[in-house]
Amino acid sequence: MPYDPSDARSALPGATATATPTGPGAAADHVKFYALPPVVTDGGTRTWYGRSQHLVIGYTDLAGETGFPLPGDSGEHADECAVLMPERSTTAFVTIGGETTEVPGCTLTFIPARAGTVRLSGSGRVITIFTARTAPPQARAANEESYERPHPAVAPLAAWPEPVGGPRLRTYDLDVPGLAEPPFRLFRCSTFMVNYIHPRTGPRDTTRMSPHFHDDFEQCSLVLEGDYVHHLRWPWTTDLSEWRADEHEPVGSPSLTIIPPPALHTSQATGEGVNHLIDIFSPPRMDFSKMDGWVLNAADYPMPEQPESGEAR
């Protein structure tokens, strides 16, 4: 579907393409953390988890101190994980190989696949991101049963090249300019991409919605603040029994919605106050990555080699 001409995504290749149904689409998952008991409680700190096919995402309401072990290198997969702290009132202490690094709030940190620990201190919100194949035991997703069987429309996860200079702790300030419209701040590692969208105040302009779809990857939309409605429409196949009704799902915060391919979707901020939603994709989005200047840490994380023009794809 086309974007509004003022939306930078209107320049993406295939932005006006139409989804080609390949079979029954998976249902969306709306994991409303605010309506669920926490998976982990540590004093006044509470943590919930939700997942997509390739990711396990944690939301922690931090009050004091808590910690968790790092998954390390499984041998088969050496996937990074991440800690995202939207507020300066939180601090992370990451210990790897006996060396501890203090990480301030208002940052996104990619952590290499090494044995170690993360200790969180302060008060505020902390988001943790693991790949599903290396997530630690405590990361039990509320929607785990949705992935008892892999979703066939989602492509397998293949890691992108190692970062320049090899695996190490990398921290990025979130208080930086990104795109103007939409207000994206994009960061990637070798297995996933975080779009830390600027928060907005008040409801979204309903004359400037952005319905679109993804061919073969899920979108993980994490609502940090405010209220939204997720609008979803699945393409019809030739088999009537596979059709799904449209969804217009209201969610509050915090919540995690997993949007499956190839569902047409857009999210509408409805709260009168601050509304803040961020998106996480695995693997990193190639279309965003190809756009010059969009990914703020692109110099650290190379893209896979692309075929020369005219070669088979």
Short mmCIF file of N, CA and C in Angstrom, two decimals, residues 116-291:
data_model
loop_
_atom_site.label_atom_id
_atom_site.label_comp_id
_atom_site.label_asym_id
_atom_site.label_seq_id
_atom_site.Cartn_x
_atom_site.Cartn_y
_atom_site.Cartn_z
N GLY A 116 28.20 -14.28 31.19
CA GLY A 116 28.33 -13.14 32.08
C GLY A 116 27.01 -12.83 32.76
N THR A 117 26.89 -11.60 33.28
CA THR A 117 25.68 -11.20 33.97
C THR A 117 25.36 -9.74 33.64
N VAL A 118 24.09 -9.39 33.82
CA VAL A 118 23.65 -8.00 33.75
C VAL A 118 22.95 -7.68 35.07
N ARG A 119 23.39 -6.60 35.71
CA ARG A 119 22.74 -6.13 36.94
C ARG A 119 22.10 -4.79 36.64
N LEU A 120 20.81 -4.67 36.93
CA LEU A 120 20.06 -3.44 36.70
C LEU A 120 19.82 -2.72 38.02
N SER A 121 19.91 -1.39 37.97
CA SER A 121 19.73 -0.60 39.19
C SER A 121 18.97 0.67 38.86
N GLY A 122 18.10 1.10 39.78
CA GLY A 122 17.37 2.34 39.60
C GLY A 122 15.88 2.10 39.52
N SER A 123 15.18 3.01 38.87
CA SER A 123 13.73 2.88 38.70
C SER A 123 13.37 3.33 37.29
N GLY A 124 12.47 2.58 36.67
CA GLY A 124 12.06 2.91 35.31
C GLY A 124 11.84 1.65 34.50
N ARG A 125 11.80 1.81 33.19
CA ARG A 125 11.51 0.70 32.28
C ARG A 125 12.80 0.21 31.62
N VAL A 126 12.91 -1.11 31.52
CA VAL A 126 14.05 -1.73 30.85
C VAL A 126 13.51 -2.80 29.92
N ILE A 127 14.00 -2.80 28.68
CA ILE A 127 13.59 -3.80 27.69
C ILE A 127 14.80 -4.67 27.38
N THR A 128 14.61 -5.97 27.41
CA THR A 128 15.67 -6.91 27.05
C THR A 128 15.23 -7.67 25.80
N ILE A 129 16.19 -7.94 24.92
CA ILE A 129 15.90 -8.61 23.65
C ILE A 129 16.89 -9.76 23.47
N PHE A 130 16.35 -10.96 23.30
CA PHE A 130 17.15 -12.16 23.03
C PHE A 130 16.64 -12.80 21.75
N THR A 131 17.48 -13.54 21.05
CA THR A 131 16.94 -14.42 20.01
C THR A 131 16.32 -15.62 20.70
N ALA A 132 15.29 -16.18 20.07
CA ALA A 132 14.59 -17.31 20.68
C ALA A 132 15.51 -18.52 20.83
N ARG A 133 16.50 -18.64 19.97
CA ARG A 133 17.38 -19.81 20.03
C ARG A 133 18.45 -19.70 21.12
N THR A 134 18.60 -18.52 21.72
CA THR A 134 19.60 -18.38 22.80
C THR A 134 19.01 -17.73 24.06
N ALA A 135 17.70 -17.57 24.14
CA ALA A 135 17.09 -16.92 25.30
C ALA A 135 17.35 -17.73 26.57
N PRO A 136 17.63 -17.07 27.70
CA PRO A 136 17.89 -17.78 28.95
C PRO A 136 16.61 -18.38 29.53
N PRO A 137 16.74 -19.32 30.47
CA PRO A 137 15.57 -20.04 30.99
C PRO A 137 14.50 -19.14 31.63
N GLN A 138 14.92 -18.03 32.24
CA GLN A 138 13.92 -17.20 32.92
C GLN A 138 13.02 -16.45 31.95
N ALA A 139 13.41 -16.41 30.66
CA ALA A 139 12.66 -15.63 29.67
C ALA A 139 11.50 -16.47 29.12
N ARG A 140 10.50 -16.70 29.96
CA ARG A 140 9.35 -17.53 29.58
C ARG A 140 8.25 -16.62 29.03
N ALA A 141 7.99 -16.75 27.75
CA ALA A 141 7.05 -15.85 27.09
C ALA A 141 5.61 -16.22 27.41
N ALA A 142 4.79 -15.19 27.60
CA ALA A 142 3.38 -15.42 27.90
C ALA A 142 2.65 -16.07 26.73
N ASN A 143 3.13 -15.84 25.51
CA ASN A 143 2.49 -16.40 24.32
C ASN A 143 3.31 -17.54 23.73
N GLU A 144 4.01 -18.27 24.56
CA GLU A 144 4.87 -19.37 24.10
C GLU A 144 4.11 -20.38 23.25
N GLU A 145 2.87 -20.66 23.62
CA GLU A 145 2.11 -21.69 22.90
C GLU A 145 1.85 -21.31 21.45
N SER A 146 1.90 -20.03 21.13
CA SER A 146 1.69 -19.62 19.74
C SER A 146 2.78 -20.12 18.82
N TYR A 147 3.93 -20.50 19.40
CA TYR A 147 5.07 -20.92 18.58
C TYR A 147 5.47 -22.36 18.90
N GLU A 148 4.49 -23.16 19.31
CA GLU A 148 4.77 -24.59 19.47
C GLU A 148 5.17 -25.20 18.14
N ARG A 149 4.63 -24.63 17.06
CA ARG A 149 5.06 -25.00 15.72
C ARG A 149 5.50 -23.74 14.99
N PRO A 150 6.59 -23.81 14.22
CA PRO A 150 7.05 -22.62 13.49
C PRO A 150 5.98 -22.14 12.51
N HIS A 151 5.91 -20.84 12.34
CA HIS A 151 4.99 -20.26 11.37
C HIS A 151 5.63 -20.32 9.98
N PRO A 152 5.01 -21.02 9.04
CA PRO A 152 5.66 -21.26 7.74
C PRO A 152 5.89 -20.01 6.91
N ALA A 153 5.12 -18.94 7.15
CA ALA A 153 5.30 -17.72 6.35
C ALA A 153 6.52 -16.91 6.78
N VAL A 154 7.11 -17.25 7.92
CA VAL A 154 8.26 -16.51 8.44
C VAL A 154 9.55 -17.18 7.97
N ALA A 155 10.41 -16.41 7.34
CA ALA A 155 11.67 -16.96 6.83
C ALA A 155 12.59 -17.36 7.98
N PRO A 156 13.46 -18.36 7.79
CA PRO A 156 14.42 -18.74 8.82
C PRO A 156 15.34 -17.57 9.17
N LEU A 157 15.86 -17.59 10.40
CA LEU A 157 16.77 -16.54 10.84
C LEU A 157 18.19 -16.89 10.44
N ALA A 158 18.77 -16.05 9.61
CA ALA A 158 20.18 -16.18 9.22
C ALA A 158 20.90 -14.92 9.67
N ALA A 159 21.92 -15.10 10.48
CA ALA A 159 22.64 -13.95 11.03
C ALA A 159 23.38 -13.19 9.94
N TRP A 160 23.41 -11.87 10.06
CA TRP A 160 24.20 -11.02 9.18
C TRP A 160 25.67 -11.07 9.61
N PRO A 161 26.57 -10.49 8.84
CA PRO A 161 28.00 -10.57 9.19
C PRO A 161 28.31 -10.01 10.57
N GLU A 162 29.42 -10.48 11.13
CA GLU A 162 29.88 -9.99 12.43
C GLU A 162 30.15 -8.49 12.36
N PRO A 163 30.04 -7.81 13.49
CA PRO A 163 30.33 -6.37 13.49
C PRO A 163 31.79 -6.08 13.19
N VAL A 164 32.03 -4.88 12.74
CA VAL A 164 33.41 -4.44 12.46
C VAL A 164 34.20 -4.48 13.76
N GLY A 165 35.37 -5.11 13.71
CA GLY A 165 36.19 -5.21 14.91
C GLY A 165 35.84 -6.38 15.80
N GLY A 166 34.85 -7.20 15.37
CA GLY A 166 34.49 -8.38 16.13
C GLY A 166 33.49 -8.09 17.23
N PRO A 167 32.98 -9.14 17.88
CA PRO A 167 31.97 -8.97 18.92
C PRO A 167 32.53 -8.23 20.14
N ARG A 168 31.80 -7.25 20.60
CA ARG A 168 32.11 -6.54 21.85
C ARG A 168 30.88 -5.76 22.28
N LEU A 169 30.92 -5.24 23.48
CA LEU A 169 29.82 -4.42 23.99
C LEU A 169 29.75 -3.12 23.20
N ARG A 170 28.55 -2.81 22.70
CA ARG A 170 28.34 -1.57 21.94
C ARG A 170 27.11 -0.86 22.48
N THR A 171 27.30 0.41 22.90
CA THR A 171 26.23 1.19 23.50
C THR A 171 25.96 2.42 22.65
N TYR A 172 24.66 2.71 22.42
CA TYR A 172 24.24 3.83 21.59
C TYR A 172 23.27 4.71 22.36
N ASP A 173 23.49 6.01 22.29
CA ASP A 173 22.62 6.99 22.93
C ASP A 173 21.29 7.05 22.17
N LEU A 174 20.18 7.00 22.89
CA LEU A 174 18.87 7.08 22.25
C LEU A 174 18.44 8.51 21.99
N ASP A 175 19.05 9.45 22.67
CA ASP A 175 18.67 10.85 22.53
C ASP A 175 19.44 11.48 21.38
N VAL A 176 19.16 10.98 20.18
CA VAL A 176 19.83 11.46 18.98
C VAL A 176 18.79 11.69 17.90
N PRO A 177 19.06 12.58 16.95
CA PRO A 177 18.10 12.76 15.86
C PRO A 177 18.12 11.55 14.93
N GLY A 178 16.99 11.30 14.34
CA GLY A 178 16.90 10.25 13.33
C GLY A 178 16.16 10.83 12.13
N LEU A 179 15.27 10.03 11.56
CA LEU A 179 14.44 10.55 10.48
C LEU A 179 13.43 11.55 11.05
N ALA A 180 13.02 12.49 10.22
CA ALA A 180 12.03 13.46 10.66
C ALA A 180 10.61 12.92 10.54
N GLU A 181 10.30 12.29 9.42
CA GLU A 181 8.95 11.79 9.19
C GLU A 181 9.01 10.52 8.35
N PRO A 182 8.72 9.37 8.95
CA PRO A 182 8.34 9.19 10.35
C PRO A 182 9.54 9.37 11.28
N PRO A 183 9.29 9.60 12.58
CA PRO A 183 10.38 9.92 13.50
C PRO A 183 11.12 8.68 13.99
N PHE A 184 11.83 8.02 13.08
CA PHE A 184 12.51 6.76 13.36
C PHE A 184 13.94 7.01 13.85
N ARG A 185 14.38 6.15 14.77
CA ARG A 185 15.79 6.02 15.12
C ARG A 185 16.12 4.53 15.04
N LEU A 186 16.86 4.16 14.01
CA LEU A 186 17.08 2.75 13.70
C LEU A 186 18.49 2.31 14.10
N PHE A 187 18.56 1.17 14.78
CA PHE A 187 19.82 0.55 15.16
C PHE A 187 19.71 -0.95 14.84
N ARG A 188 20.81 -1.56 14.45
CA ARG A 188 20.77 -2.99 14.18
C ARG A 188 22.00 -3.67 14.77
N CYS A 189 21.83 -4.98 15.04
CA CYS A 189 22.98 -5.87 15.28
C CYS A 189 22.92 -6.93 14.19
N SER A 190 23.53 -8.06 14.39
CA SER A 190 23.60 -9.05 13.30
C SER A 190 22.35 -9.90 13.18
N THR A 191 21.46 -9.86 14.19
CA THR A 191 20.27 -10.72 14.13
C THR A 191 18.95 -9.98 14.30
N PHE A 192 18.96 -8.72 14.71
CA PHE A 192 17.70 -7.99 14.82
C PHE A 192 17.93 -6.49 14.70
N MET A 193 16.84 -5.77 14.51
CA MET A 193 16.86 -4.33 14.34
C MET A 193 15.85 -3.70 15.31
N VAL A 194 16.25 -2.59 15.92
CA VAL A 194 15.38 -1.85 16.83
C VAL A 194 15.06 -0.50 16.21
N ASN A 195 13.79 -0.20 16.11
CA ASN A 195 13.34 1.12 15.66
C ASN A 195 12.80 1.86 16.88
N TYR A 196 13.63 2.70 17.48
CA TYR A 196 13.25 3.43 18.68
C TYR A 196 12.58 4.73 18.23
N ILE A 197 11.30 4.64 17.99
CA ILE A 197 10.53 5.75 17.43
C ILE A 197 10.36 6.84 18.49
N HIS A 198 10.48 8.09 18.08
CA HIS A 198 10.23 9.19 19.00
C HIS A 198 8.79 9.14 19.51
N PRO A 199 8.57 9.38 20.80
CA PRO A 199 7.19 9.46 21.29
C PRO A 199 6.47 10.68 20.73
N ARG A 200 5.16 10.57 20.67
CA ARG A 200 4.33 11.68 20.22
C ARG A 200 3.23 11.94 21.24
N THR A 201 2.73 13.16 21.25
CA THR A 201 1.65 13.53 22.17
C THR A 201 0.34 13.63 21.41
N GLY A 202 -0.68 12.99 21.96
CA GLY A 202 -2.01 13.06 21.38
C GLY A 202 -2.27 12.01 20.33
N PRO A 203 -3.51 11.89 19.89
CA PRO A 203 -3.89 10.87 18.91
C PRO A 203 -3.24 11.10 17.55
N ARG A 204 -3.10 10.02 16.80
CA ARG A 204 -2.55 10.09 15.46
C ARG A 204 -3.55 10.73 14.50
N ASP A 205 -3.03 11.46 13.54
CA ASP A 205 -3.84 12.04 12.47
C ASP A 205 -4.38 10.89 11.61
N THR A 206 -5.68 10.67 11.65
CA THR A 206 -6.24 9.51 10.95
C THR A 206 -6.31 9.69 9.44
N THR A 207 -5.93 10.86 8.94
CA THR A 207 -5.84 11.03 7.49
C THR A 207 -4.46 10.66 6.98
N ARG A 208 -3.55 10.27 7.89
CA ARG A 208 -2.17 9.95 7.50
C ARG A 208 -1.77 8.61 8.11
N MET A 209 -2.57 7.59 7.90
CA MET A 209 -2.23 6.25 8.36
C MET A 209 -1.22 5.64 7.39
N SER A 210 -0.64 4.50 7.76
CA SER A 210 0.42 3.90 6.92
C SER A 210 0.24 2.39 6.79
N PRO A 211 -0.86 1.92 6.21
CA PRO A 211 -1.04 0.47 6.05
C PRO A 211 0.01 -0.11 5.12
N HIS A 212 0.63 -1.22 5.56
CA HIS A 212 1.67 -1.87 4.78
C HIS A 212 1.76 -3.33 5.24
N PHE A 213 2.59 -4.10 4.58
CA PHE A 213 2.76 -5.50 4.94
C PHE A 213 4.21 -5.90 4.79
N HIS A 214 4.55 -7.06 5.33
CA HIS A 214 5.89 -7.63 5.18
C HIS A 214 5.75 -9.03 4.57
N ASP A 215 6.62 -9.32 3.61
CA ASP A 215 6.53 -10.60 2.90
C ASP A 215 6.80 -11.80 3.80
N ASP A 216 7.87 -11.75 4.60
CA ASP A 216 8.29 -12.97 5.28
C ASP A 216 8.94 -12.74 6.64
N PHE A 217 8.64 -11.61 7.28
CA PHE A 217 9.15 -11.41 8.64
C PHE A 217 8.09 -10.74 9.50
N GLU A 218 8.20 -10.99 10.81
CA GLU A 218 7.24 -10.44 11.76
C GLU A 218 7.68 -9.06 12.24
N GLN A 219 6.71 -8.28 12.67
CA GLN A 219 6.97 -6.99 13.31
C GLN A 219 6.55 -7.11 14.77
N CYS A 220 7.46 -6.78 15.67
CA CYS A 220 7.18 -6.80 17.10
C CYS A 220 6.97 -5.35 17.56
N SER A 221 5.74 -4.98 17.84
CA SER A 221 5.41 -3.60 18.22
C SER A 221 5.19 -3.55 19.73
N LEU A 222 6.10 -2.86 20.41
CA LEU A 222 6.10 -2.78 21.86
C LEU A 222 5.60 -1.39 22.27
N VAL A 223 4.46 -1.35 22.95
CA VAL A 223 3.90 -0.09 23.42
C VAL A 223 4.47 0.20 24.81
N LEU A 224 5.23 1.28 24.91
CA LEU A 224 5.85 1.66 26.18
C LEU A 224 4.98 2.62 26.97
N GLU A 225 4.17 3.41 26.29
CA GLU A 225 3.37 4.42 26.97
C GLU A 225 2.18 4.76 26.09
N GLY A 226 1.04 5.04 26.73
CA GLY A 226 -0.13 5.48 25.99
C GLY A 226 -1.04 4.35 25.54
N ASP A 227 -1.86 4.65 24.55
CA ASP A 227 -2.87 3.72 24.05
C ASP A 227 -2.85 3.70 22.52
N TYR A 228 -3.08 2.53 21.97
CA TYR A 228 -3.05 2.34 20.52
C TYR A 228 -4.19 1.41 20.09
N VAL A 229 -4.48 1.47 18.80
CA VAL A 229 -5.29 0.44 18.15
C VAL A 229 -4.45 -0.13 17.02
N HIS A 230 -4.26 -1.45 17.03
CA HIS A 230 -3.55 -2.12 15.94
C HIS A 230 -4.59 -2.60 14.92
N HIS A 231 -4.50 -2.09 13.71
CA HIS A 231 -5.42 -2.47 12.63
C HIS A 231 -4.73 -3.51 11.75
N LEU A 232 -5.37 -4.65 11.53
CA LEU A 232 -4.79 -5.73 10.73
C LEU A 232 -5.81 -6.29 9.76
N ARG A 233 -5.35 -6.60 8.56
CA ARG A 233 -6.18 -7.23 7.53
C ARG A 233 -5.35 -8.28 6.80
N TRP A 234 -5.87 -9.50 6.74
CA TRP A 234 -5.16 -10.59 6.09
C TRP A 234 -5.63 -10.72 4.63
N PRO A 235 -4.72 -10.98 3.71
CA PRO A 235 -5.13 -11.18 2.32
C PRO A 235 -5.93 -12.47 2.17
N TRP A 236 -6.82 -12.48 1.24
CA TRP A 236 -7.64 -13.66 0.96
C TRP A 236 -6.86 -14.63 0.08
N THR A 237 -6.99 -15.90 0.38
CA THR A 237 -6.49 -16.95 -0.50
C THR A 237 -7.67 -17.53 -1.28
N THR A 238 -7.41 -18.53 -2.08
CA THR A 238 -8.49 -19.17 -2.83
C THR A 238 -9.35 -20.08 -1.94
N ASP A 239 -8.85 -20.35 -0.73
CA ASP A 239 -9.57 -21.24 0.19
C ASP A 239 -10.30 -20.39 1.23
N LEU A 240 -11.61 -20.35 1.14
CA LEU A 240 -12.42 -19.51 2.03
C LEU A 240 -12.18 -19.85 3.50
N SER A 241 -11.89 -21.11 3.80
CA SER A 241 -11.71 -21.51 5.20
C SER A 241 -10.45 -20.90 5.82
N GLU A 242 -9.56 -20.37 4.98
CA GLU A 242 -8.34 -19.76 5.49
C GLU A 242 -8.49 -18.26 5.77
N TRP A 243 -9.61 -17.68 5.41
CA TRP A 243 -9.78 -16.25 5.57
C TRP A 243 -9.91 -15.87 7.05
N ARG A 244 -9.37 -14.72 7.38
CA ARG A 244 -9.48 -14.19 8.73
C ARG A 244 -10.21 -12.85 8.69
N ALA A 245 -10.97 -12.59 9.74
CA ALA A 245 -11.65 -11.30 9.85
C ALA A 245 -10.63 -10.21 10.17
N ASP A 246 -10.93 -8.99 9.75
CA ASP A 246 -10.09 -7.85 10.12
C ASP A 246 -10.04 -7.71 11.64
N GLU A 247 -8.93 -7.17 12.13
CA GLU A 247 -8.79 -6.88 13.55
C GLU A 247 -8.57 -5.39 13.75
N HIS A 248 -9.16 -4.87 14.81
CA HIS A 248 -8.94 -3.50 15.25
C HIS A 248 -8.77 -3.58 16.76
N GLU A 249 -7.57 -3.99 17.18
CA GLU A 249 -7.34 -4.39 18.57
C GLU A 249 -6.82 -3.22 19.40
N PRO A 250 -7.59 -2.78 20.41
CA PRO A 250 -7.09 -1.73 21.31
C PRO A 250 -6.12 -2.33 22.33
N VAL A 251 -5.02 -1.64 22.55
CA VAL A 251 -4.05 -2.08 23.55
C VAL A 251 -3.59 -0.88 24.35
N GLY A 252 -3.26 -1.14 25.61
CA GLY A 252 -2.65 -0.13 26.46
C GLY A 252 -1.17 -0.40 26.61
N SER A 253 -0.59 0.14 27.66
CA SER A 253 0.85 -0.01 27.88
C SER A 253 1.10 -0.55 29.29
N PRO A 254 2.11 -1.43 29.43
CA PRO A 254 2.95 -1.96 28.36
C PRO A 254 2.30 -3.16 27.68
N SER A 255 2.58 -3.31 26.40
CA SER A 255 2.05 -4.45 25.65
C SER A 255 2.95 -4.72 24.46
N LEU A 256 2.88 -5.95 23.97
CA LEU A 256 3.68 -6.38 22.82
C LEU A 256 2.75 -7.05 21.82
N THR A 257 2.70 -6.53 20.61
CA THR A 257 1.90 -7.14 19.54
C THR A 257 2.83 -7.70 18.47
N ILE A 258 2.62 -8.95 18.12
CA ILE A 258 3.39 -9.61 17.07
C ILE A 258 2.53 -9.64 15.81
N ILE A 259 2.98 -8.92 14.78
CA ILE A 259 2.22 -8.79 13.54
C ILE A 259 2.82 -9.76 12.52
N PRO A 260 2.02 -10.73 12.04
CA PRO A 260 2.57 -11.76 11.16
C PRO A 260 2.55 -11.32 9.70
N PRO A 261 3.45 -11.88 8.89
CA PRO A 261 3.34 -11.67 7.45
C PRO A 261 2.28 -12.61 6.88
N PRO A 262 1.58 -12.22 5.83
CA PRO A 262 1.66 -10.94 5.11
C PRO A 262 0.49 -10.01 5.48
N ALA A 263 0.12 -9.95 6.75
CA ALA A 263 -1.02 -9.14 7.15
C ALA A 263 -0.75 -7.66 6.89
N LEU A 264 -1.72 -7.01 6.28
CA LEU A 264 -1.67 -5.56 6.12
C LEU A 264 -1.93 -4.95 7.50
N HIS A 265 -1.14 -3.94 7.88
CA HIS A 265 -1.26 -3.45 9.25
C HIS A 265 -0.84 -1.99 9.36
N THR A 266 -1.36 -1.35 10.39
CA THR A 266 -0.94 -0.02 10.78
C THR A 266 -1.40 0.18 12.22
N SER A 267 -0.68 1.01 12.96
CA SER A 267 -0.99 1.24 14.37
C SER A 267 -1.38 2.69 14.59
N GLN A 268 -2.43 2.89 15.34
CA GLN A 268 -3.01 4.20 15.55
C GLN A 268 -2.90 4.59 17.01
N ALA A 269 -2.11 5.64 17.31
CA ALA A 269 -2.07 6.18 18.66
C ALA A 269 -3.40 6.84 18.97
N THR A 270 -3.99 6.52 20.12
CA THR A 270 -5.30 7.06 20.47
C THR A 270 -5.30 7.82 21.79
N GLY A 271 -4.24 7.70 22.58
CA GLY A 271 -4.21 8.36 23.88
C GLY A 271 -4.08 9.87 23.76
N GLU A 272 -4.65 10.58 24.70
CA GLU A 272 -4.58 12.04 24.70
C GLU A 272 -3.22 12.55 25.17
N GLY A 273 -2.49 11.73 25.93
CA GLY A 273 -1.18 12.13 26.43
C GLY A 273 -0.07 11.63 25.53
N VAL A 274 1.05 11.24 26.15
CA VAL A 274 2.19 10.73 25.39
C VAL A 274 1.91 9.30 24.94
N ASN A 275 2.16 9.04 23.66
CA ASN A 275 2.04 7.69 23.09
C ASN A 275 3.41 7.30 22.54
N HIS A 276 3.88 6.13 22.97
CA HIS A 276 5.23 5.72 22.57
C HIS A 276 5.24 4.24 22.23
N LEU A 277 5.51 3.95 20.98
CA LEU A 277 5.60 2.58 20.47
C LEU A 277 6.93 2.42 19.77
N ILE A 278 7.59 1.29 19.98
CA ILE A 278 8.81 0.98 19.25
C ILE A 278 8.63 -0.35 18.53
N ASP A 279 9.38 -0.53 17.44
CA ASP A 279 9.28 -1.76 16.65
C ASP A 279 10.61 -2.49 16.65
N ILE A 280 10.53 -3.82 16.65
CA ILE A 280 11.71 -4.68 16.64
C ILE A 280 11.50 -5.74 15.56
N PHE A 281 12.53 -5.96 14.75
CA PHE A 281 12.45 -6.88 13.62
C PHE A 281 13.62 -7.86 13.67
N SER A 282 13.35 -9.11 13.27
CA SER A 282 14.42 -10.10 13.17
C SER A 282 14.16 -10.97 11.95
N PRO A 283 15.14 -11.05 11.03
CA PRO A 283 16.45 -10.39 11.03
C PRO A 283 16.33 -8.89 10.79
N PRO A 284 17.46 -8.15 10.77
CA PRO A 284 17.37 -6.72 10.44
C PRO A 284 16.68 -6.51 9.10
N ARG A 285 15.96 -5.42 8.98
CA ARG A 285 15.26 -5.14 7.73
C ARG A 285 16.24 -4.71 6.65
N MET A 286 16.23 -5.42 5.54
CA MET A 286 17.11 -5.08 4.43
C MET A 286 16.66 -3.79 3.75
N ASP A 287 15.32 -3.59 3.62
CA ASP A 287 14.86 -2.39 2.93
C ASP A 287 15.26 -1.13 3.69
N PHE A 288 15.12 -1.12 5.01
CA PHE A 288 15.56 0.02 5.80
C PHE A 288 17.08 0.18 5.71
N SER A 289 17.78 -0.94 5.75
CA SER A 289 19.25 -0.90 5.77
C SER A 289 19.82 -0.35 4.48
N LYS A 290 19.13 -0.54 3.36
CA LYS A 290 19.63 -0.05 2.07
C LYS A 290 19.45 1.46 1.90
N MET A 291 18.67 2.08 2.77
CA MET A 291 18.41 3.51 2.65
C MET A 291 19.55 4.28 3.32
#
